[in-house]
Tab-separated table of C-alpha atoms in Angstrom:
chain	number	residue	atom	x	y	z
A	2	MET	CA	11.422	-8.504	13.311
A	3	LEU	CA	14.489	-6.296	12.895
A	4	ARG	CA	13.743	-5.961	9.175
A	5	LEU	CA	10.166	-4.955	9.965
A	6	ILE	CA	11.389	-2.223	12.310
A	7	SER	CA	13.944	-1.068	9.713
A	8	LEU	CA	11.231	-0.974	7.044
A	9	LEU	CA	8.960	1.090	9.263
A	10	LEU	CA	11.762	3.556	10.005
A	11	LEU	CA	12.512	3.830	6.284
A	12	VAL	CA	8.872	4.477	5.456
A	13	LEU	CA	8.580	7.087	8.192
A	14	CYS	CA	11.657	8.945	6.899
A	15	VAL	CA	10.977	8.716	3.146
A	16	PRO	CA	8.068	11.216	2.973
A	17	PHE	CA	10.247	13.896	4.535
A	18	ALA	CA	13.214	13.130	2.291
A	19	GLY	CA	11.305	14.430	-0.730
A	20	CYS	CA	10.948	17.838	0.928
A	21	ALA	CA	14.700	18.230	1.221
A	22	SER	CA	15.567	17.148	-2.315
A	23	ASN	CA	16.427	19.660	-4.982
A	24	PRO	CA	15.884	18.062	-8.388
A	25	SER	CA	17.154	21.141	-10.228
A	26	ASN	CA	20.716	20.525	-9.045
A	27	GLY	CA	20.726	16.932	-10.282
A	28	SER	CA	20.701	15.309	-6.859
A	29	LYS	CA	18.319	12.451	-6.226
A	30	SER	CA	16.128	11.975	-3.203
A	31	PRO	CA	15.835	8.581	-1.475
A	32	LEU	CA	12.509	8.201	-3.295
A	33	ASP	CA	14.442	7.874	-6.550
A	34	ALA	CA	16.930	5.367	-5.129
A	35	GLY	CA	17.252	2.093	-6.974
A	36	PRO	CA	16.316	1.060	-10.481
A	37	GLU	CA	12.766	0.442	-11.606
A	38	ASP	CA	11.860	-3.069	-10.536
A	39	ASP	CA	9.034	-4.804	-12.376
A	40	SER	CA	9.450	-7.795	-10.046
A	41	ALA	CA	8.257	-5.653	-7.113
A	42	PRO	CA	4.825	-6.447	-5.692
A	43	HIS	CA	2.341	-4.254	-7.551
A	44	MET	CA	-0.440	-3.851	-4.994
A	45	PHE	CA	-1.309	-4.552	-1.349
A	46	THR	CA	-5.004	-4.399	-0.410
A	47	LEU	CA	-6.556	-4.693	3.029
A	48	LEU	CA	-10.320	-5.201	2.919
A	49	ASP	CA	-12.422	-5.242	6.067
A	50	LEU	CA	-15.833	-6.614	5.156
A	51	ARG	CA	-17.363	-5.648	8.508
A	52	SER	CA	-16.829	-1.923	7.940
A	53	ASN	CA	-16.578	-2.054	4.127
A	54	GLN	CA	-13.151	-0.361	4.259
A	55	ARG	CA	-10.609	-0.942	1.477
A	56	LEU	CA	-7.072	0.400	1.934
A	57	THR	CA	-4.567	-0.013	-0.889
A	58	ILE	CA	-0.852	0.548	-1.399
A	59	VAL	CA	0.411	0.443	-4.991
A	60	SER	CA	4.015	0.387	-6.177
A	61	ASP	CA	5.713	2.329	-8.927
A	62	ALA	CA	5.707	-0.937	-10.931
A	63	TRP	CA	1.885	-0.826	-10.806
A	64	LEU	CA	1.885	2.820	-11.954
A	65	ARG	CA	4.099	1.892	-14.916
A	66	SER	CA	1.883	-1.096	-15.778
A	67	LYS	CA	-1.146	1.253	-15.864
A	68	GLY	CA	0.642	3.746	-18.113
A	69	VAL	CA	0.821	6.598	-15.591
A	70	THR	CA	3.026	9.227	-17.203
A	71	GLY	CA	6.244	10.589	-15.737
A	72	GLY	CA	9.957	10.178	-16.224
A	73	ASP	CA	10.592	8.811	-12.735
A	74	PHE	CA	8.791	7.631	-9.617
A	75	VAL	CA	8.282	11.109	-8.144
A	76	HIS	CA	6.668	12.418	-11.335
A	77	ARG	CA	4.501	9.305	-11.824
A	78	ARG	CA	3.326	9.520	-8.213
A	79	ALA	CA	2.460	13.205	-8.682
A	80	ALA	CA	0.597	12.421	-11.922
A	81	PHE	CA	-1.369	9.653	-10.183
A	82	TYR	CA	-2.340	11.859	-7.235
A	83	ALA	CA	-3.296	14.691	-9.624
A	84	GLN	CA	-6.021	12.511	-11.174
A	85	LYS	CA	-9.364	13.221	-9.538
A	86	LYS	CA	-10.601	10.251	-7.544
A	87	SER	CA	-13.627	9.332	-5.476
A	88	GLY	CA	-14.722	6.613	-3.048
A	89	ASP	CA	-12.244	3.798	-2.411
A	90	GLU	CA	-9.885	5.301	-5.002
A	91	LEU	CA	-9.127	8.045	-2.453
A	92	LYS	CA	-7.625	5.406	-0.149
A	93	VAL	CA	-4.857	4.372	-2.577
A	94	LYS	CA	-1.317	5.311	-1.558
A	95	VAL	CA	1.811	5.020	-3.717
A	96	VAL	CA	5.266	3.729	-2.718
A	97	SER	CA	8.504	3.158	-4.598
A	98	ASP	CA	9.395	-0.326	-5.809
A	99	ALA	CA	12.062	-0.558	-3.081
A	100	ILE	CA	9.503	0.083	-0.339
A	101	ALA	CA	7.065	-2.390	-1.939
A	102	GLN	CA	9.863	-4.981	-1.866
A	103	GLY	CA	10.476	-4.083	1.787
A	104	ILE	CA	6.817	-4.625	2.651
A	105	TRP	CA	6.933	-8.011	0.926
A	106	GLN	CA	10.122	-8.915	2.842
A	107	ALA	CA	8.325	-8.049	6.086
A	108	PHE	CA	5.455	-10.312	4.974
A	109	GLU	CA	7.978	-13.076	4.281
A	110	GLU	CA	9.301	-12.686	7.828
A	111	THR	CA	5.799	-12.940	9.296
A	112	ARG	CA	5.314	-16.111	7.190
A	113	TYR	CA	2.475	-14.487	5.223
A	114	ALA	CA	4.315	-15.399	2.006
A	115	THR	CA	4.274	-19.124	2.833
A	116	MET	CA	0.776	-19.275	4.359
A	117	ALA	CA	-1.054	-17.148	1.763
A	118	SER	CA	-3.311	-18.851	-0.772
A	119	ARG	CA	-2.992	-18.234	-4.492
A	120	GLY	CA	-5.712	-16.296	-6.253
A	121	VAL	CA	-8.023	-13.392	-5.518
A	122	ALA	CA	-9.256	-13.043	-1.939
A	123	PRO	CA	-12.759	-14.442	-1.371
A	124	GLN	CA	-15.553	-12.208	-0.159
A	125	ASP	CA	-18.022	-14.852	0.957
A	126	ALA	CA	-20.176	-14.828	4.077
A	127	GLY	CA	-17.579	-16.436	6.363
A	128	VAL	CA	-14.775	-13.971	5.599
A	129	ILE	CA	-14.261	-11.008	7.931
A	130	GLN	CA	-11.075	-9.426	6.568
A	131	THR	CA	-8.662	-10.084	3.700
A	132	LEU	CA	-5.103	-9.046	2.954
A	133	GLU	CA	-4.264	-9.509	-0.720
A	134	VAL	CA	-0.975	-8.898	-2.526
A	135	LEU	CA	-0.758	-8.596	-6.308
A	136	LEU	CA	2.598	-10.029	-7.348
A	137	PRO	CA	3.867	-10.098	-10.955
A	138	ALA	CA	3.075	-13.862	-10.931
A	139	GLY	CA	-0.503	-13.234	-9.761
A	140	PRO	CA	-2.425	-12.483	-6.570
A	141	VAL	CA	-2.025	-14.191	-3.188
A	142	HIS	CA	-4.200	-13.635	-0.128
A	143	MET	CA	-5.027	-14.509	3.446
A	144	ALA	CA	-8.570	-14.236	4.746
A	145	ALA	CA	-9.703	-13.941	8.361
A	146	ARG	CA	-12.677	-16.156	9.078
A	147	ARG	CA	-14.280	-17.851	12.028
A	148	GLY	CA	-12.550	-21.058	13.013
A	149	MET	CA	-9.217	-20.315	11.333
A	150	PRO	CA	-6.195	-21.962	12.990
A	151	PRO	CA	-4.637	-19.749	15.718
A	152	GLU	CA	-1.191	-19.784	14.074
A	153	GLU	CA	-2.654	-18.610	10.753
A	154	GLY	CA	-4.639	-15.920	12.577
A	155	GLN	CA	-1.496	-14.650	14.303
A	156	VAL	CA	0.388	-14.452	10.989
A	157	LEU	CA	-2.487	-12.514	9.418
A	158	ARG	CA	-2.774	-10.120	12.398
A	159	THR	CA	0.982	-9.423	12.340
A	160	SER	CA	0.891	-8.830	8.571
A	161	VAL	CA	-2.147	-6.535	8.859
A	162	ARG	CA	-0.371	-4.500	11.568
A	163	ALA	CA	2.718	-4.176	9.340
A	164	PHE	CA	0.503	-3.099	6.414
A	165	ALA	CA	-1.353	-0.574	8.593
A	166	ASP	CA	1.888	0.880	10.000
A	167	VAL	CA	3.226	1.475	6.492
A	168	TYR	CA	-0.123	2.725	5.110
A	169	ASN	CA	-0.588	5.202	7.952
A	170	SER	CA	2.929	6.595	7.557
A	171	ILE	CA	2.542	7.444	3.853
A	172	ILE	CA	1.637	11.063	3.185
A	173	GLN	CA	-0.672	11.608	0.230
A	174	LEU	CA	-2.277	14.676	-1.258
A	175	GLN	CA	-4.977	13.251	-3.507
A	176	ALA	CA	-7.156	15.322	-5.830
A	177	SER	CA	-10.814	14.665	-5.062
A	178	GLU	CA	-13.934	14.926	-7.201
A	179	SER	CA	-15.962	16.257	-4.288
A	180	ARG	CA	-15.510	17.613	-0.798
A	181	PRO	CA	-16.083	14.949	1.852
A	182	THR	CA	-19.073	15.441	4.111
A	183	PHE	CA	-19.041	14.433	7.722
A	184	GLU	CA	-22.260	13.348	9.374
A	185	GLY	CA	-23.378	15.728	12.093
A	186	ALA	CA	-20.804	18.381	11.204
A	187	GLY	CA	-23.201	20.504	9.184
A	188	ASP	CA	-22.137	23.021	6.577
A	189	LYS	CA	-21.416	26.262	8.460
A	190	ARG	CA	-20.740	28.736	5.696
């Protein structure tokens, strides 16, 4: 639990650390800390089938595997966010490999890592929500469904809360193909 709290504090502080860095003087921000780590989890995806919401966190390792250009994490993240996106692609947030490892460590502490099933998360009629992690060795997942054991449900709920805390604390400025419309707001130009 202490690691989870430490991870959340790190994630809350990291977005602001980039504002204070001055790359022209050769100093590195905490976002650049640590070597590139291809063993880091590549992607975390939370899918709620009731509301059809898909939230995704990708790591720098995933950006590198997709050929996103840039000499370091900060530049690759900027290049990724500069690409115009639409739909679920707008809900993708990028973290460094170190933070992705920290999220996975939090999942290990919640026992997600030992209770998760190998393979892609199912989307059949009995599944309500899935939390899937793409590791270098392949995907693992947990799926919420009616009748699941209470202990498994608690592990999934704790892991989903940890995911949501990290996801909601990541600041992103994503280029968009179109301006979002909000029902009932009307266009008052």
